[in-house]
Short mmCIF file of C-alpha atoms in Angstrom, two decimals:
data_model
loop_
_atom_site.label_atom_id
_atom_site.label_comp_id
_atom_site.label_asym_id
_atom_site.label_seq_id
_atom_site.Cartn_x
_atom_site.Cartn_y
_atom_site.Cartn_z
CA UNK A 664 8.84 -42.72 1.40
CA UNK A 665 9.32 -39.05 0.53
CA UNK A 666 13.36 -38.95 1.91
CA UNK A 667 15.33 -41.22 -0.69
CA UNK A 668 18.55 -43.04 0.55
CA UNK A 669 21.50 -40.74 2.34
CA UNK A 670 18.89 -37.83 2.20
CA UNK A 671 18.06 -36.18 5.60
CA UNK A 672 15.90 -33.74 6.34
CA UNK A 673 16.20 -30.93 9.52
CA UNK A 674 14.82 -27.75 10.35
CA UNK A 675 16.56 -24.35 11.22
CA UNK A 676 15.59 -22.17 13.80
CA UNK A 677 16.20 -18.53 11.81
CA UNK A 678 15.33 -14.76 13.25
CA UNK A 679 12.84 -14.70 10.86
CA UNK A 680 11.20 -18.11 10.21
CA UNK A 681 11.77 -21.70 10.67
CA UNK A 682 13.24 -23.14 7.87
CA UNK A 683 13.12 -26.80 6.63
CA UNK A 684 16.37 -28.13 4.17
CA UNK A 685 17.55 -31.32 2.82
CA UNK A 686 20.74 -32.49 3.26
CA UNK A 687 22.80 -35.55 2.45
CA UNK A 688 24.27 -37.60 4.40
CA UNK A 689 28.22 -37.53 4.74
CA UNK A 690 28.31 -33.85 3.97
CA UNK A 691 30.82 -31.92 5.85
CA UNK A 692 29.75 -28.67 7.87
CA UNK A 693 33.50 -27.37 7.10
CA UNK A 694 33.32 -27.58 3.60
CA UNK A 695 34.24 -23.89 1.77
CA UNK A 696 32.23 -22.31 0.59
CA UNK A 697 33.54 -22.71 -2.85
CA UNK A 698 32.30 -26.34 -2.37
CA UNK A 699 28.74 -25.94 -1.14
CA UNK A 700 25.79 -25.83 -3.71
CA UNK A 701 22.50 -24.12 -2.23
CA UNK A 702 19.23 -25.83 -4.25
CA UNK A 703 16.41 -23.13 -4.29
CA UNK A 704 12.81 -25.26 -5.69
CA UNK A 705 10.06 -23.17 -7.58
CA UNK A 706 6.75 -22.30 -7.04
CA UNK A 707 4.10 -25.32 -6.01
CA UNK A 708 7.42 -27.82 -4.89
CA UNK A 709 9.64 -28.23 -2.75
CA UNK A 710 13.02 -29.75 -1.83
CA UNK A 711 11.87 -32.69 -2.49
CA UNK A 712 12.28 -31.92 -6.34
CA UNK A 713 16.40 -31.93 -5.57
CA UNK A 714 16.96 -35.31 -4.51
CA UNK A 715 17.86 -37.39 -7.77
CA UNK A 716 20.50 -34.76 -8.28
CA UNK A 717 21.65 -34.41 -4.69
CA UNK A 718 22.19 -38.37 -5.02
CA UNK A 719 23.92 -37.55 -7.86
CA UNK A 720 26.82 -34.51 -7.02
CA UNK A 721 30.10 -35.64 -5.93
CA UNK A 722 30.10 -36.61 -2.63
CA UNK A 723 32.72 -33.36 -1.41
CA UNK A 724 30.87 -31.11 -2.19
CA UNK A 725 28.42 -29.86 0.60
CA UNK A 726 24.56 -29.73 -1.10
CA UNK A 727 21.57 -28.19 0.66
CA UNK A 728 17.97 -28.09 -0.23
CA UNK A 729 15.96 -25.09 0.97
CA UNK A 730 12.19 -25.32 1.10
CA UNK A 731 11.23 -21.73 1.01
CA UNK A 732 8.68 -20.31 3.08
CA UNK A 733 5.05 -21.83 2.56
CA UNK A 734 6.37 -25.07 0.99
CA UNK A 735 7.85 -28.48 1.96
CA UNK A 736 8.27 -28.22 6.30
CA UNK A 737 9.21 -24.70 6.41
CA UNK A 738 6.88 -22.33 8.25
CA UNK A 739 3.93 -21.03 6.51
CA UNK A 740 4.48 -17.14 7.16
CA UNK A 741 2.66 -14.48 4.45
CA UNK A 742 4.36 -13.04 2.37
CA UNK A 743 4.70 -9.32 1.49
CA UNK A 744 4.73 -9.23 -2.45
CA UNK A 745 5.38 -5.81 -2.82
CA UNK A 746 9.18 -6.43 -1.62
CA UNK A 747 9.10 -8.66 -4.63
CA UNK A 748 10.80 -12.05 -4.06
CA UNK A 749 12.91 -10.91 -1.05
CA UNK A 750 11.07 -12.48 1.46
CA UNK A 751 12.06 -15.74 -0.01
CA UNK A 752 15.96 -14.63 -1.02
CA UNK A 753 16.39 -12.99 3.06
CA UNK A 754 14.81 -16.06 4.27
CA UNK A 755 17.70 -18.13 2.52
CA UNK A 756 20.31 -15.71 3.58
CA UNK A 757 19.03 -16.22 7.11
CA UNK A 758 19.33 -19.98 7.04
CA UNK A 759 22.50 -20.10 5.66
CA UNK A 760 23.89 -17.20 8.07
CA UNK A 761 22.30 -19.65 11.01
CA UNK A 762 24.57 -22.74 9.27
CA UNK A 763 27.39 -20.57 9.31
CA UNK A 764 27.60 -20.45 5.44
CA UNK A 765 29.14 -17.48 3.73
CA UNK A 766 28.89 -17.21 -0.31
CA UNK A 767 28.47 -19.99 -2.09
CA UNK A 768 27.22 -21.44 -5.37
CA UNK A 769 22.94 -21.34 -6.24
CA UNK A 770 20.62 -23.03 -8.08
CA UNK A 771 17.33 -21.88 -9.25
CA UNK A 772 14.78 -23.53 -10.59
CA UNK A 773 11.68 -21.13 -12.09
CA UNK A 774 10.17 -18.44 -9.20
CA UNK A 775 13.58 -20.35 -7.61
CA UNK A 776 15.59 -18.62 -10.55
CA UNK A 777 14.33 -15.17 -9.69
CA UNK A 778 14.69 -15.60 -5.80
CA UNK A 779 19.11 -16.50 -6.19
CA UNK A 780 19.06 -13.33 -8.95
CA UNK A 781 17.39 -11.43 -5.82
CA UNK A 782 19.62 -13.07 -3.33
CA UNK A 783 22.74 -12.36 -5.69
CA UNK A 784 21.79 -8.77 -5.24
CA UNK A 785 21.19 -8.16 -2.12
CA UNK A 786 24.06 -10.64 -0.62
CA UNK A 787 26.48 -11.78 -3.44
CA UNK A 788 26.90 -14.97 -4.85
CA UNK A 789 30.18 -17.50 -6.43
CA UNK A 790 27.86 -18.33 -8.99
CA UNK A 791 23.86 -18.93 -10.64
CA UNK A 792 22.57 -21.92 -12.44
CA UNK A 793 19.03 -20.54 -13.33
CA UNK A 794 17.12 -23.28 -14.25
CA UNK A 795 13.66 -22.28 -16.71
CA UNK A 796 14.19 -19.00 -14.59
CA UNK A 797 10.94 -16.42 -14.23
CA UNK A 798 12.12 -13.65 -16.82
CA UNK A 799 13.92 -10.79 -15.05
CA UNK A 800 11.53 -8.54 -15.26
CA UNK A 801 8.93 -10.84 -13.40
CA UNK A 802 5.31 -12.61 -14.53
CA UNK A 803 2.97 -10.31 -16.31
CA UNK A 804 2.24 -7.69 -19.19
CA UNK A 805 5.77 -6.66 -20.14
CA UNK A 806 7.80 -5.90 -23.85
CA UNK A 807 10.61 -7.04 -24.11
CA UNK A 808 12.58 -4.18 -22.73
CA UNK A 809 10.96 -5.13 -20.08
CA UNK A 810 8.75 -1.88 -19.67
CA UNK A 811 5.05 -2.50 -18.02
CA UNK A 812 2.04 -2.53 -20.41
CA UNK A 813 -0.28 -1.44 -17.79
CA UNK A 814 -0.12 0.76 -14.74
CA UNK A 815 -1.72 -1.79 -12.79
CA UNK A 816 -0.25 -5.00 -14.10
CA UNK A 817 -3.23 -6.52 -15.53
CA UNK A 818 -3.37 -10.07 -15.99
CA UNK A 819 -0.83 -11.44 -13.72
CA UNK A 820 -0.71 -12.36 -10.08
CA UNK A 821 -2.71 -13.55 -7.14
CA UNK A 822 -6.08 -14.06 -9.64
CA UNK A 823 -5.02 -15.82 -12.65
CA UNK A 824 -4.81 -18.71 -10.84
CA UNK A 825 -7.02 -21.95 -11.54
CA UNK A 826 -9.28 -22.42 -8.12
CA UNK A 827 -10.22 -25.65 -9.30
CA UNK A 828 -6.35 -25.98 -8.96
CA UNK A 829 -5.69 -24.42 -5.69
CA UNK A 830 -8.76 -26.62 -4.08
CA UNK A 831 -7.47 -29.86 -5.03
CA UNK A 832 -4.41 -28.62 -3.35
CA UNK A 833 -6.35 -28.00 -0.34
CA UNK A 834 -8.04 -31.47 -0.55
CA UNK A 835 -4.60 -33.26 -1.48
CA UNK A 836 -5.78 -34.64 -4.35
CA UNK A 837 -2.99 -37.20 -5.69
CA UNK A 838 -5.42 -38.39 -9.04
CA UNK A 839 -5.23 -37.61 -12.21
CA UNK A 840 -8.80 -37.54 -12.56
CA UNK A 841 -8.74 -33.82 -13.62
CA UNK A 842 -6.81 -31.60 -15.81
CA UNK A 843 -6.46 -29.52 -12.58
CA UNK A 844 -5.17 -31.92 -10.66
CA UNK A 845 -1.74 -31.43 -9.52
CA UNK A 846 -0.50 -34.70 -11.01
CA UNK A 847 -1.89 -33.64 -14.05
CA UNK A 848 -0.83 -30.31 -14.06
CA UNK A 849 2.98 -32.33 -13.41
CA UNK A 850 2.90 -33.84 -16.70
CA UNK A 851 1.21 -31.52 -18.41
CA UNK A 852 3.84 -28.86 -17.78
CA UNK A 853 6.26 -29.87 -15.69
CA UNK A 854 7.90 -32.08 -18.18
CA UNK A 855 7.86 -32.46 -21.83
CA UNK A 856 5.06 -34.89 -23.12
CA UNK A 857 6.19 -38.30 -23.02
CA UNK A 858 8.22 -37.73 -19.99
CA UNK A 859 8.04 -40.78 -16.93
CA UNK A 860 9.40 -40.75 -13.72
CA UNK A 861 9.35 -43.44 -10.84
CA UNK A 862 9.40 -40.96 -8.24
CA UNK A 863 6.56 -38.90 -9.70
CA UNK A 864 4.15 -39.75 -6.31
CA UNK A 865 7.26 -37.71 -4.53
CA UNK A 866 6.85 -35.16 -6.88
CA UNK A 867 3.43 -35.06 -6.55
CA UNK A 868 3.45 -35.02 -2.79
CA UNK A 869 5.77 -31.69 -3.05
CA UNK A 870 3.27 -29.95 -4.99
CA UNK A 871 0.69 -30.96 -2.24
CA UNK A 872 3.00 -29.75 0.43
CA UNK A 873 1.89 -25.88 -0.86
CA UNK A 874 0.74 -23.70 1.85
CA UNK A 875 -2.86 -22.24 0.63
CA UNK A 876 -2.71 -19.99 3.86
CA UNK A 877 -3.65 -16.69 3.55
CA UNK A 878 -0.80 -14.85 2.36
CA UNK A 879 1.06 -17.72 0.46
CA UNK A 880 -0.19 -19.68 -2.46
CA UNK A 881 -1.48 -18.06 -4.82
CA UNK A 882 -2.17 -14.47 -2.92
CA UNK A 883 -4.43 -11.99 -3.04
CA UNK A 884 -5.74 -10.14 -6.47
CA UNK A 885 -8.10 -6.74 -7.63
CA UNK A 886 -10.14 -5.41 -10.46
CA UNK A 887 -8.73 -3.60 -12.89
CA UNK A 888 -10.48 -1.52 -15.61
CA UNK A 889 -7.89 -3.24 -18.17
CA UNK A 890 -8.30 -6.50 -20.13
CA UNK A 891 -8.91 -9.10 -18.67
CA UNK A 892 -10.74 -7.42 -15.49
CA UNK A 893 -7.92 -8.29 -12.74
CA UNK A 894 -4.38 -7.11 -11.52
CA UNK A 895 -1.96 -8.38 -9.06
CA UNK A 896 -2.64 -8.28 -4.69
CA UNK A 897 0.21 -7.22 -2.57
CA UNK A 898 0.66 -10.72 -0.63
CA UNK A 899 1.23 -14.14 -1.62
CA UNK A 900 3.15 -15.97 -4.15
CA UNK A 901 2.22 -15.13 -7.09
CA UNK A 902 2.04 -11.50 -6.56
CA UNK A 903 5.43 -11.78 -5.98
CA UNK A 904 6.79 -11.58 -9.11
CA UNK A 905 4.39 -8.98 -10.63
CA UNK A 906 6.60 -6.29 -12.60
CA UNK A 907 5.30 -3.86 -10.32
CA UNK A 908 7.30 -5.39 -7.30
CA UNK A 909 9.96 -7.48 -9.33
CA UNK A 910 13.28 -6.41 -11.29
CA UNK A 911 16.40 -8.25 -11.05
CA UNK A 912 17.75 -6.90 -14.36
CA UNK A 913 19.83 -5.01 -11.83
CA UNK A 914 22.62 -8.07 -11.83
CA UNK A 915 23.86 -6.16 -14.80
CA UNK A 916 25.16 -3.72 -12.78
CA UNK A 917 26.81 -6.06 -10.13
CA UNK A 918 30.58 -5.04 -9.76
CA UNK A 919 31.41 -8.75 -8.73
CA UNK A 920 29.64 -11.01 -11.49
CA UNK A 921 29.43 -15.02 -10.32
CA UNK A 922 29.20 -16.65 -13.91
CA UNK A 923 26.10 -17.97 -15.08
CA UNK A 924 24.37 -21.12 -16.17
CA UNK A 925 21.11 -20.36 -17.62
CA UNK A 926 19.15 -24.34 -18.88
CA UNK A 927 16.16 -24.22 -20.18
CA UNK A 928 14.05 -26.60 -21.99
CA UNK A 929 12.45 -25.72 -25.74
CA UNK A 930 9.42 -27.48 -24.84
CA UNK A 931 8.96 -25.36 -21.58
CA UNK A 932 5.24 -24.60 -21.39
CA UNK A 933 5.44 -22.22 -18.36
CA UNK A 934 8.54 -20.36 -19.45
CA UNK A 935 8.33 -19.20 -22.82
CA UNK A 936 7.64 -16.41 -25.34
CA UNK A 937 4.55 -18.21 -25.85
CA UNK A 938 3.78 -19.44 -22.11
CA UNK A 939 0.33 -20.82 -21.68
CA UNK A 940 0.22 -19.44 -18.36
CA UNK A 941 0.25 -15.82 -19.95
CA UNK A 942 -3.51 -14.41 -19.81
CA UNK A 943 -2.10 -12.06 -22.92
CA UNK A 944 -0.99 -15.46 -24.79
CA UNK A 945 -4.16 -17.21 -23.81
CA UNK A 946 -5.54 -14.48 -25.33
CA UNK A 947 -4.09 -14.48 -28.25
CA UNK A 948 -4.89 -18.21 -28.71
CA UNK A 949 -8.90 -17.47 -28.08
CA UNK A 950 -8.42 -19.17 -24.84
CA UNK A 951 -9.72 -16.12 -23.03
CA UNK A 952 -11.91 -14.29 -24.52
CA UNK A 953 -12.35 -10.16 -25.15
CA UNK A 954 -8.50 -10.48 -25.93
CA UNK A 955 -7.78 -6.22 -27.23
CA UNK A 956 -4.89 -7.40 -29.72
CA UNK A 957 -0.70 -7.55 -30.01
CA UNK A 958 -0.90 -3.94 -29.85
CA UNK A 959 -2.48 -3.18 -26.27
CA UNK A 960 -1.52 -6.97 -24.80
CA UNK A 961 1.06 -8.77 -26.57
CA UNK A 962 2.77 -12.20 -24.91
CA UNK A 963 5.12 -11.64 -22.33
CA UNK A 964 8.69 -12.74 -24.44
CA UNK A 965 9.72 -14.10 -21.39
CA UNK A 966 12.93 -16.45 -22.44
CA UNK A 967 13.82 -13.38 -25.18
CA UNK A 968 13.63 -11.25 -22.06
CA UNK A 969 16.38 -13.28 -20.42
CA UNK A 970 18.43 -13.47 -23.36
CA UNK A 971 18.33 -9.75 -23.69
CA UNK A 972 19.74 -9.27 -19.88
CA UNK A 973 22.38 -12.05 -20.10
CA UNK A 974 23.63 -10.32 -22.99
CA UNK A 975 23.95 -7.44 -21.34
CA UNK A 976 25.56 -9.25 -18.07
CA UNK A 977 28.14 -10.48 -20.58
CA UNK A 978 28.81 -7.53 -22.52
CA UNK A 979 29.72 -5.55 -19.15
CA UNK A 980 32.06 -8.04 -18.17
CA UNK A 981 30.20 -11.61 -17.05
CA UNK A 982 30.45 -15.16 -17.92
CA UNK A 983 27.25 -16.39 -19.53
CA UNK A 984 27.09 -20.03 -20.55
CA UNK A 985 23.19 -21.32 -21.57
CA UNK A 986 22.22 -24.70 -22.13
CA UNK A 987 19.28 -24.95 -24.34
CA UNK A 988 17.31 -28.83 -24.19
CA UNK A 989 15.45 -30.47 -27.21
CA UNK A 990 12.57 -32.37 -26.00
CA UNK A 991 12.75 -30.87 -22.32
CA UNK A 992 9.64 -29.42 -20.41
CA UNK A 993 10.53 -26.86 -17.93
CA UNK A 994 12.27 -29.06 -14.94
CA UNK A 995 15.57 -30.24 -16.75
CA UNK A 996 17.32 -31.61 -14.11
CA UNK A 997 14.85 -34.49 -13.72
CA UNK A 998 14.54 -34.92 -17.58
CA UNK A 999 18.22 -34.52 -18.41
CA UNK A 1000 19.92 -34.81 -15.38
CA UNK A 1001 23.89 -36.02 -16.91
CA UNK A 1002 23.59 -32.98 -18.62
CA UNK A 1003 21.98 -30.63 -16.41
CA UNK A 1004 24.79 -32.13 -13.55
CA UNK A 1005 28.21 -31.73 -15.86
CA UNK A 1006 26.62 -28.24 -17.01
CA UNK A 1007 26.03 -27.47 -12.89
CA UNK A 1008 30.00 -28.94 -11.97
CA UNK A 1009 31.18 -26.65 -14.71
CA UNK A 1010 30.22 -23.76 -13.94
CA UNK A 1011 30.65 -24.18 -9.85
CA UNK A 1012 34.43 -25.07 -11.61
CA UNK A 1013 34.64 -28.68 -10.24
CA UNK A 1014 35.33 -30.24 -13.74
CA UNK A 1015 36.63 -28.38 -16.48
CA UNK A 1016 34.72 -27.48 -19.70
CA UNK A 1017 34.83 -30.55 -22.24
CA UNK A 1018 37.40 -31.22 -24.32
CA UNK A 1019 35.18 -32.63 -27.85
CA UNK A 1020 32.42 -31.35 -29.15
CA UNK A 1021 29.37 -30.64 -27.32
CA UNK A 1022 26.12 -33.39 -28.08
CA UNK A 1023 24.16 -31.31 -30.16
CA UNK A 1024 20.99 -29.97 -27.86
CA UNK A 1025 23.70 -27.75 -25.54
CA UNK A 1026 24.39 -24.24 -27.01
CA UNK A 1027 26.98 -22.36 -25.35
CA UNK A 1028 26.71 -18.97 -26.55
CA UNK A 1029 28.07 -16.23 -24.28
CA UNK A 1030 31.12 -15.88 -22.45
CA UNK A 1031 33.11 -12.20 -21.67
CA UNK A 1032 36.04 -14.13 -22.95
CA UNK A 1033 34.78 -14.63 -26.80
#
């Protein structure tokens, strides 16, 4: 079974797609808004990822799972990349507009991150938990102001993906016969080495619920007369947060600022100064080969990136609070989830901040009030 107990699963008729969430059981349709978490999954999941810790929230709060367009049961539309990741954040405003839901509190987890920063933009938000959030100034060949290395993006998008990868999709491969094999790719990245889970055939079966359909996963790519030879499409996932079409450094500027959670794990191998699924890094590592040098394509400092802009966020005025994992690959609430949920009920203020010392792998570093 995919559902786990008091987990139900519906889908909503929206203006501009049909939309498949989770909910739990119980949960009230009146609940404030002050009370109702919104769980927004990453690339290659779905909602399914959200279940241990919907399970595990109190029971009055209100706690929906979105499965964003071309994963889980929602509706396999394309995707225009070059509005960036606001197909996905107006496709959650729609849904909750349909279940009567005005602002509440998000959740992001990776390309999930960046789509609640868009959707805190463009419609306002009571607060962000960014889980191992995509930097804020996308996927690709950036410094760490955040300014683009190449006109064209090279190196990023639609083309850097492994087809080996995106076939076994297709053929719903569930082995872990191959390093390409989503399973393998799991607990190869995913999580931190070592890492177990009972439920990892659910997990497995959300990465298999990934739309390949033209116009979603991973989207289209072209040449480019820059290292390595290709630059980002303008449809389909991936192309969606090339720096061309994504900046959300704007929440800066936001006159209302929710407060902040970002987590992250230090063992993240997809969201890091040194990600290894950065062609510049691979690169660098003689992974790729013909790689020019630091000068022309250094690694994308991703997580310095987001330190840079939270900074920033709480200089002007925000609340910043980041919770920084030993031993934790890049999906923290399954690996940590006590922490990840008292870091989550903090910040949405259900519980207050603890009392004693914190256990020594959570750093809490910014606030406007320091």
């Amino acid at each position: 079974m995919t559902l786990f107990d008091g987990i139900t699963q519906r889908v909503i008729e929206t203006p501009r797609l049909n939309v498949s969430i989770l909910e739990r059981e119980g949960d009230s349709d009146a609940t404030p808004g002050d009370r109702t978490v919104i769980l927004v999954h990453g690339n290659v999941s779905s909602s399914l990822f959200w279940q241990e810790l919907m399970q595990d929230l109190p029971s009055d709060l209100r706690v929906i799972a979105i499965d964003l367009r071309g994963f889980g049961g929602s509706e396999h539309a394309p995707i225009d990349a070059t509005r960036g990741v606001r197909d996905f954040s107006d496709d959650v405003h729609a849904t909750l507009e349909a279940l009567g839901i005005g602002r509440a509190h998000f959740v992001g987890w990776s390309m999930g991150g960046g789509v609640i920063m868009q959707y805190a933009l463009d419609h306002g938000a009571l607060s962000l938990t960014l889980e191992s959030p995509v930097s804020p100034f996308g996927v690709g060949p950036t410094r760490r102001d955040g300014s683009r290395l190449t006109d064209d993006d090279a190196g990023c998008g639609g083309g850097g993906t492994n087809p080996d990868f995106v076939q076994r999709i297709i053929d719903h491969d569930e082995t872990d016969e191959a390093a390409t094999s989503p399973r393998s790719v799991f607990r190869a990245s995913y999580v931190a080495p070592g890492f177990t889970s009972e439920h990892e055939d659910v997990w497995v079966t959300s990465m298999l619920s990934t739309s390949t359909a033209t116009g979603n996963y991973p989207g289209d790519s072209t040449t480019s007369e820059n290292w390595p030879g290709f630059a980002p499409g303008t449809i389909g996932v991936l192309n969606t947060m090339a720096p061309k079409y994504f900046d959300v450094s704007g929440v800066v500027d936001l006159a209302e600022k929710p407060p902040i959670l970002w987590v992250h794990g230090l063992l993240d191998a997809i969201v890091s100064d040194a990600s290894l699924y950065d062609f510049n890094n691979l690169g660098k590592l003689g992974i790729v080969p013909g790689w020019p040098g630091d000068e022309v394509a250094p690694p994308q400092p991703m997580v310095s990136q987001m330190r840079d802009v939270l900074a920033r966020y709480s200089d002007a005025g925000g609340d910043v609070t980041e919770l920084a994992l030993e031993n934790v690959g890049h999906t923290a609430h399954l690996e940590r989830p006590a922490e990840f949920r008292h870091a989550l009920l903090t910040v949405i203020g259900y519980v207050g901040p603890s009392a004693h010392p914190s256990p020594p792998t959570e750093a809490i570093i910014i606030r406007s009030s320091d």
